[in-house]
CSV table of C-alpha atoms and ligand atoms in Angstrom, one decimal:
chain,number,residue,atom,x,y,z
A,972,UNK,CA,8.9,-94.2,103.5
A,973,UNK,CA,11.3,-90.9,104.3
A,974,UNK,CA,8.9,-88.6,103.6
A,975,UNK,CA,6.3,-87.1,106.0
A,976,UNK,CA,3.5,-84.7,105.5
A,977,UNK,CA,3.3,-81.8,108.0
A,978,UNK,CA,0.6,-83.3,109.8
A,979,UNK,CA,2.5,-86.3,110.2
A,980,UNK,CA,4.3,-84.3,112.3
A,981,UNK,CA,4.8,-83.8,116.1
A,982,UNK,CA,5.2,-80.1,117.0
A,983,UNK,CA,7.9,-81.1,119.0
A,984,UNK,CA,10.1,-82.4,116.0
A,985,UNK,CA,9.6,-78.5,113.8
A,986,UNK,CA,12.7,-75.8,114.9
A,987,UNK,CA,11.1,-73.3,116.0
A,988,UNK,CA,11.2,-70.4,113.0
A,989,UNK,CA,12.5,-67.6,115.5
A,990,UNK,CA,15.3,-70.5,116.6
A,991,UNK,CA,16.3,-71.2,112.8
A,992,UNK,CA,16.0,-68.1,111.7
A,993,UNK,CA,18.5,-66.6,114.5
A,994,UNK,CA,22.1,-68.1,113.8
A,995,UNK,CA,23.8,-67.9,116.4
A,996,UNK,CA,20.6,-69.2,118.9
A,997,UNK,CA,20.8,-72.7,116.6
A,998,UNK,CA,24.4,-73.4,116.9
A,999,UNK,CA,24.7,-73.2,120.2
A,1000,UNK,CA,21.6,-75.4,121.2
A,1001,UNK,CA,23.4,-77.3,118.2
A,1002,UNK,CA,26.4,-77.0,121.1
A,1003,UNK,CA,28.3,-76.3,117.5
A,1004,UNK,CA,31.4,-74.3,117.4
A,1005,UNK,CA,31.6,-72.8,113.6
A,1006,UNK,CA,29.0,-71.7,111.8
A,1007,UNK,CA,29.2,-74.1,109.0
A,1008,UNK,CA,31.4,-76.3,110.2
A,1009,UNK,CA,30.3,-79.7,108.3
A,1010,UNK,CA,32.9,-82.0,109.6
A,1011,UNK,CA,32.2,-80.3,113.6
A,1012,UNK,CA,28.4,-79.5,112.9
A,1013,UNK,CA,27.7,-82.9,111.4
A,1014,UNK,CA,24.5,-85.0,112.7
A,1015,UNK,CA,25.1,-88.5,114.3
A,1016,UNK,CA,22.2,-89.4,111.7
A,1017,UNK,CA,20.7,-87.8,108.8
A,1018,UNK,CA,18.1,-85.2,110.3
A,1019,UNK,CA,15.2,-86.3,109.4
A,1020,UNK,CA,13.0,-84.6,106.6
A,1021,UNK,CA,10.4,-82.5,106.6
A,1022,UNK,CA,7.9,-80.5,104.5
A,1023,UNK,CA,6.3,-80.9,101.1
A,1024,UNK,CA,7.2,-83.1,98.7
A,1025,UNK,CA,7.1,-80.9,95.4
A,1026,UNK,CA,6.7,-82.8,92.2
A,1027,UNK,CA,8.5,-86.3,93.9
A,1028,UNK,CA,7.2,-89.6,92.8
A,1029,UNK,CA,6.4,-92.3,95.8
A,1030,UNK,CA,10.2,-93.2,95.6
A,1031,UNK,CA,12.3,-91.3,95.7
A,1032,UNK,CA,14.0,-90.8,98.5
A,1033,UNK,CA,15.5,-87.2,100.1
A,1034,UNK,CA,19.2,-87.6,99.3
A,1035,UNK,CA,21.5,-88.5,102.3
A,1036,UNK,CA,22.9,-85.0,104.1
A,1037,UNK,CA,26.4,-86.1,104.4
A,1038,UNK,CA,25.8,-86.1,100.2
A,1039,UNK,CA,23.6,-82.9,100.0
A,1040,UNK,CA,26.5,-81.5,102.4
A,1041,UNK,CA,29.4,-81.9,100.6
A,1042,UNK,CA,29.2,-82.6,96.9
A,1043,UNK,CA,29.2,-78.9,96.4
A,1044,UNK,CA,29.4,-76.5,93.2
A,1045,UNK,CA,30.5,-73.4,94.4
A,1046,UNK,CA,33.5,-71.7,92.8
A,1047,UNK,CA,33.9,-69.0,95.0
A,1048,UNK,CA,35.8,-72.2,97.8
A,1049,UNK,CA,37.7,-74.1,94.4
A,1050,UNK,CA,36.6,-76.4,91.2
A,1051,UNK,CA,36.6,-79.5,93.9
A,1052,UNK,CA,33.1,-81.4,94.8
A,1053,UNK,CA,34.7,-81.5,98.1
A,1054,UNK,CA,36.2,-77.7,98.5
A,1055,UNK,CA,32.6,-75.8,99.0
A,1056,UNK,CA,32.7,-77.8,102.9
A,1057,UNK,CA,35.8,-77.6,103.3
A,1058,UNK,CA,37.0,-74.0,103.0
A,1059,UNK,CA,34.0,-72.6,103.4
A,1060,UNK,CA,34.6,-73.2,107.3
A,1061,UNK,CA,34.3,-69.9,108.7
A,1062,UNK,CA,32.8,-68.0,105.9
A,1063,UNK,CA,30.5,-64.7,107.8
A,1064,UNK,CA,27.1,-64.6,107.5
A,1065,UNK,CA,26.0,-63.1,110.1
A,1066,UNK,CA,25.5,-59.8,109.7
A,1067,UNK,CA,24.2,-60.3,106.0
A,1068,UNK,CA,22.1,-57.4,104.0
A,1069,UNK,CA,20.5,-57.9,100.6
A,1070,UNK,CA,20.8,-54.8,98.3
A,1071,UNK,CA,17.0,-54.5,96.3
A,1072,UNK,CA,18.0,-52.4,93.3
A,1073,UNK,CA,16.9,-51.1,89.0
A,1074,UNK,CA,13.6,-50.7,88.4
A,1075,UNK,CA,11.4,-51.3,92.4
A,1076,UNK,CA,9.4,-49.3,93.5
A,1077,UNK,CA,10.5,-50.3,97.3
A,1078,UNK,CA,15.0,-50.7,96.6
A,1079,UNK,CA,16.6,-51.0,99.7
A,1080,UNK,CA,18.7,-51.5,101.8
A,1081,UNK,CA,18.3,-55.1,104.3
A,1082,UNK,CA,19.2,-56.8,107.0
A,1083,UNK,CA,18.2,-60.8,106.1
A,1084,UNK,CA,16.3,-61.2,109.5
A,1085,UNK,CA,14.0,-58.7,107.9
A,1086,UNK,CA,14.2,-59.2,104.4
A,1087,UNK,CA,12.9,-62.7,105.9
A,1088,UNK,CA,10.4,-62.0,108.1
A,1089,UNK,CA,7.3,-61.2,106.5
A,1090,UNK,CA,6.5,-64.5,104.7
A,1091,UNK,CA,6.2,-68.4,105.8
A,1092,UNK,CA,9.2,-69.5,105.6
A,1093,UNK,CA,8.2,-73.6,103.9
A,1094,UNK,CA,10.2,-77.2,104.1
A,1095,UNK,CA,9.4,-77.9,100.9
A,1096,UNK,CA,10.8,-81.2,99.0
A,1097,UNK,CA,12.2,-81.0,95.4
A,1098,UNK,CA,14.8,-82.6,92.6
A,1099,UNK,CA,17.7,-80.5,92.2
A,1100,UNK,CA,18.9,-81.7,89.2
A,1101,UNK,CA,22.9,-80.5,88.2
A,1102,UNK,CA,23.9,-80.4,84.3
A,1103,UNK,CA,26.5,-82.4,85.1
A,1104,UNK,CA,24.1,-85.1,84.9
A,1105,UNK,CA,23.7,-85.8,88.1
A,1106,UNK,CA,20.4,-84.7,90.9
A,1107,UNK,CA,19.9,-84.4,93.7
A,1108,UNK,CA,16.6,-85.0,96.2
A,1109,UNK,CA,16.2,-82.1,98.5
A,1110,UNK,CA,14.2,-81.0,101.6
A,1111,UNK,CA,15.3,-76.6,101.0
A,1112,UNK,CA,13.9,-74.0,104.2
A,1113,UNK,CA,13.3,-70.9,102.4
A,1114,UNK,CA,10.5,-68.2,101.9
A,1115,UNK,CA,8.8,-67.8,98.7
A,1116,UNK,CA,10.6,-65.5,96.2
A,1117,UNK,CA,7.5,-64.2,94.9
A,1118,UNK,CA,6.7,-62.9,98.2
A,1119,UNK,CA,9.6,-60.7,98.3
A,1120,UNK,CA,9.0,-59.4,94.7
A,1121,UNK,CA,5.7,-58.7,95.6
A,1122,UNK,CA,7.2,-56.5,98.6
A,1123,UNK,CA,10.0,-54.9,96.1
A,1124,UNK,CA,6.5,-53.7,93.8
A,1125,UNK,CA,8.6,-54.3,90.7
A,1126,UNK,CA,7.8,-51.3,88.3
A,1127,UNK,CA,5.6,-52.3,84.7
A,1128,UNK,CA,8.9,-52.4,83.0
A,1129,UNK,CA,10.2,-54.5,85.1
A,1130,UNK,CA,10.9,-57.7,83.0
A,1131,UNK,CA,13.5,-59.9,84.4
A,1132,UNK,CA,15.3,-59.5,88.0
A,1133,UNK,CA,18.6,-59.7,89.0
A,1134,UNK,CA,20.9,-61.5,91.5
A,1135,UNK,CA,25.0,-61.2,92.8
A,1136,UNK,CA,26.9,-63.4,95.2
A,1137,UNK,CA,28.7,-61.5,97.4
A,1138,UNK,CA,32.3,-59.8,96.3
A,1139,UNK,CA,35.0,-60.6,99.2
A,1140,UNK,CA,38.2,-61.8,97.7
A,1141,UNK,CA,39.2,-62.3,100.9
A,1142,UNK,CA,36.6,-64.8,102.4
A,1143,UNK,CA,36.8,-66.8,99.1
A,1144,UNK,CA,40.2,-67.0,97.5
A,1145,UNK,CA,38.1,-68.1,95.0
A,1146,UNK,CA,37.4,-64.8,93.5
A,1147,UNK,CA,41.1,-64.6,92.7
A,1148,UNK,CA,41.0,-66.9,90.3
A,1149,UNK,CA,39.9,-66.4,86.5
A,1150,UNK,CA,37.6,-69.8,86.3
A,1151,UNK,CA,34.2,-67.5,86.4
A,1152,UNK,CA,33.4,-64.1,85.8
A,1153,UNK,CA,33.2,-62.3,89.6
A,1154,UNK,CA,30.8,-61.7,91.2
A,1155,UNK,CA,28.4,-64.3,90.1
A,1156,UNK,CA,24.7,-63.7,88.5
A,1157,UNK,CA,21.9,-65.5,87.9
A,1158,UNK,CA,19.0,-64.1,86.6
A,1159,UNK,CA,15.0,-65.2,86.2
A,1160,UNK,CA,12.4,-63.4,84.0
A,1161,UNK,CA,9.6,-62.1,86.5
A,1162,UNK,CA,7.3,-64.5,85.5
A,1163,UNK,CA,9.5,-67.3,85.7
A,1164,UNK,CA,10.2,-65.7,89.9
A,1165,UNK,CA,7.1,-65.2,90.7
A,1166,UNK,CA,6.7,-69.0,89.8
A,1167,UNK,CA,5.3,-70.1,93.4
A,1168,UNK,CA,7.9,-73.3,93.1
A,1169,UNK,CA,10.9,-70.5,93.2
A,1170,UNK,CA,12.0,-70.1,96.3
A,1171,UNK,CA,14.7,-68.3,98.8
A,1172,UNK,CA,16.7,-71.2,100.7
A,1173,UNK,CA,18.2,-70.1,104.3
A,1174,UNK,CA,18.2,-73.8,105.3
A,1175,UNK,CA,17.8,-77.4,104.3
A,1176,UNK,CA,16.8,-80.4,106.2
A,1177,UNK,CA,14.6,-78.5,108.3
A,1178,UNK,CA,19.0,-76.6,109.5
A,1179,UNK,CA,20.1,-73.3,109.3
A,1180,UNK,CA,21.7,-73.0,104.9
A,1181,UNK,CA,25.4,-74.6,105.4
A,1182,UNK,CA,27.5,-72.3,104.1
A,1183,UNK,CA,28.8,-74.9,101.0
A,1184,UNK,CA,25.2,-74.5,100.4
A,1185,UNK,CA,24.8,-71.2,100.4
A,1186,UNK,CA,24.4,-69.8,103.1
A,1187,UNK,CA,22.7,-67.2,103.9
A,1188,UNK,CA,20.5,-67.3,101.6
A,1189,UNK,CA,20.3,-68.5,98.0
A,1190,UNK,CA,18.2,-69.9,94.7
A,1191,UNK,CA,16.4,-72.8,94.6
A,1192,UNK,CA,14.0,-73.3,91.1
A,1193,UNK,CA,13.5,-76.6,90.9
A,1194,UNK,CA,12.8,-77.2,87.4
A,1195,UNK,CA,15.8,-76.2,85.8
A,1196,UNK,CA,19.8,-76.4,86.3
A,1197,UNK,CA,21.4,-76.3,89.8
A,1198,UNK,CA,23.9,-73.1,88.7
A,1199,UNK,CA,20.5,-71.1,88.7
A,1200,UNK,CA,20.9,-72.1,92.3
A,1201,UNK,CA,22.8,-68.6,92.9
A,1202,UNK,CA,24.3,-68.7,96.6
A,1203,UNK,CA,25.5,-66.4,99.3
A,1204,UNK,CA,23.3,-63.2,97.6
A,1205,UNK,CA,23.2,-59.8,98.6
A,1206,UNK,CA,21.3,-58.1,95.2
A,1207,UNK,CA,18.3,-58.1,93.4
A,1208,UNK,CA,18.4,-56.4,90.2
A,1209,UNK,CA,14.8,-55.9,88.2
A,1210,UNK,CA,15.6,-54.5,84.9
A,1211,UNK,CA,14.3,-54.4,81.7
A,1212,UNK,CA,16.9,-56.3,80.0
A,1213,UNK,CA,18.2,-59.6,80.3
A,1214,UNK,CA,20.5,-60.3,82.4
A,1215,UNK,CA,24.2,-61.1,81.9
A,1216,UNK,CA,24.7,-64.7,83.9
A,1217,UNK,CA,28.2,-66.5,85.1
A,1218,UNK,CA,28.1,-69.7,83.6
A,1219,UNK,CA,26.6,-67.9,80.5
A,1220,UNK,CA,29.6,-65.3,79.8
A,1221,UNK,CA,31.5,-67.8,80.7
A,1222,UNK,CA,30.4,-71.3,78.5
A,1223,UNK,CA,27.3,-69.2,76.6
A,1224,UNK,CA,27.3,-73.1,74.0
A,1225,UNK,CA,26.7,-74.8,76.7
A,1226,UNK,CA,24.8,-72.7,79.8
A,1227,UNK,CA,22.0,-70.3,77.8
A,1228,UNK,CA,19.6,-67.9,80.1
A,1229,UNK,CA,16.7,-70.4,80.9
A,1230,UNK,CA,19.1,-73.6,81.4
A,1231,UNK,CA,16.3,-75.8,81.8
A,1232,UNK,CA,16.1,-79.2,82.6
A,1233,UNK,CA,15.5,-81.2,78.9
A,1234,UNK,CA,16.0,-84.3,78.0
A,1235,UNK,CA,15.9,-83.0,74.6
A,1236,UNK,CA,19.0,-80.9,74.3
A,1237,UNK,CA,22.3,-82.3,74.7
A,1238,UNK,CA,25.0,-80.0,77.1
A,1239,UNK,CA,27.6,-80.0,73.3
A,1240,UNK,CA,29.6,-82.7,75.9
A,1241,UNK,CA,27.4,-85.4,76.9
A,1242,UNK,CA,24.2,-86.0,76.5
A,1243,UNK,CA,21.6,-84.8,79.0
A,1244,UNK,CA,18.5,-87.8,78.7
A,1245,UNK,CA,19.7,-89.8,81.4
A,1246,UNK,CA,20.9,-88.5,84.7
A,1247,UNK,CA,22.2,-90.3,88.2
A,1248,UNK,CA,20.8,-89.5,91.7
A,1249,UNK,CA,23.3,-89.1,94.3
A,1250,UNK,CA,23.2,-92.8,95.5
A,1251,UNK,CA,22.0,-94.9,93.0
A,1252,UNK,CA,24.2,-96.5,90.9
A,1253,UNK,CA,22.0,-97.0,87.8
A,1254,UNK,CA,21.0,-93.7,86.1
A,1255,UNK,CA,17.7,-93.2,85.8
A,1256,UNK,CA,15.6,-91.0,82.2
A,1257,UNK,CA,16.2,-87.1,82.7
A,1258,UNK,CA,12.7,-86.1,83.0
A,1259,UNK,CA,11.3,-82.5,81.1
A,1260,UNK,CA,11.1,-79.0,83.3
A,1261,UNK,CA,12.8,-81.9,85.9
A,1262,UNK,CA,9.6,-83.8,85.9
A,1263,UNK,CA,8.0,-80.0,87.2
A,1264,UNK,CA,6.4,-79.8,83.6
A,1265,UNK,CA,2.9,-79.8,84.5
A,1266,UNK,CA,3.4,-76.6,86.7
A,1267,UNK,CA,6.2,-74.7,84.6
A,1268,UNK,CA,5.3,-76.1,80.9
A,1269,UNK,CA,2.6,-72.8,80.0
A,1270,UNK,CA,5.9,-70.5,81.1
A,1271,UNK,CA,7.4,-71.3,77.8
A,1272,UNK,CA,4.7,-71.8,75.4
A,1273,UNK,CA,5.5,-70.9,72.0
A,1274,UNK,CA,9.1,-70.9,72.7
A,1275,UNK,CA,11.6,-72.2,71.1
A,1276,UNK,CA,13.4,-74.4,73.8
A,1277,UNK,CA,16.1,-75.7,71.6
A,1278,UNK,CA,16.9,-72.1,70.8
A,1279,UNK,CA,16.0,-70.9,74.1
A,1280,UNK,CA,18.3,-73.6,76.0
B,1404,LIG,N1,26.7,-70.1,93.2
B,1404,LIG,C1,27.8,-69.0,93.5
B,1404,LIG,N2,28.2,-68.2,93.9
B,1404,LIG,N3,28.7,-70.0,93.0
B,1404,LIG,C2,28.6,-71.3,92.2
B,1404,LIG,O1,29.5,-71.5,91.8
B,1404,LIG,N4,27.1,-73.2,91.1
B,1404,LIG,C3,26.0,-73.1,91.4
B,1404,LIG,C4,24.7,-72.8,92.1
B,1404,LIG,N5,25.4,-71.9,92.7
B,1404,LIG,C5,27.6,-72.3,92.8
B,1404,LIG,C6,26.3,-71.2,92.9
B,1404,LIG,C7,26.0,-74.5,90.6
B,1404,LIG,S1,27.3,-75.3,89.6
B,1404,LIG,C8,25.7,-76.2,91.3
B,1404,LIG,S2,25.1,-77.3,90.6
B,1404,LIG,C9,25.0,-75.4,92.4
B,1404,LIG,O2,24.7,-74.2,92.8
B,1404,LIG,C10,24.8,-76.2,93.5
B,1404,LIG,O3,24.9,-76.2,94.8
B,1404,LIG,P1,24.7,-76.8,95.4
B,1404,LIG,O4,26.5,-77.4,95.9
B,1404,LIG,O5,23.9,-77.1,97.0
B,1404,LIG,O6,24.4,-79.3,95.4
């Protein structure tokens, strides 16, 4: 079985935290030539997934690295699934600044290294379910979103946190097209955001996050559709109003604010009852909350999830 618990690992197999936090050091160590240049960085074999499998069945196998890093949605680099790996190669992710603003007791601008450092970086293997009825099992590496929120000291009237992706039409040519309302935005209710499963990922498969997966930092909310996983985050805003989200602005009848994986609510153009795991031939039943019901269903107690889709 590919999934191993941390205590089954030799210490030599675990990338030391300072090494992977320092992108340049990692790249040098890997002998890589360009940041996120997938073709050049591709390991000869799949890197070993490490970390704690969250909510997985014993036969849920991590999706191969090649699929996780070449079958992507990142419209800033093109709308084809293969575009991000091809066109995000030279995207500059260091230095990277994150702004915390809105209803926060500790607003400010932080360098990524300082933003992450006070937290423990964890390896976690989650299901990642995309709306077009396919899913993956992905070994993400990151810090609990709840840690960052705690440090920001949201004010008592803050009910939501909004996220914004970098706006840079030169580096992200997709932003010159009207496919979405740029910059890409997302949001969570504050209690959802503080749930221990929500992660700010800086790596995948024990490696620094490739550009096409949202370097240098992206959101992972395992019980929601993949589009909630906003990439290349530059801003977190605490607010008392439900934030606008890129996909909800684009197609409000197809993509709601909540975006919980729900096999009982069809997307207007296709059924959500089944999904195809990337790499599998047959489809399998989609699980409520992507298989995380026991942990997260209570967040939505009493809500009509057909209306709040
Ligand atoms: N974030 C930004 N900034 N731009 C995007 O186009 N696409 C979303 C999400 N985050 C997207 C984004 C969608 S639709 C999906 S399914 C996931 O990223 C895909 O993440 P992955 O490529 O790592 O699988």
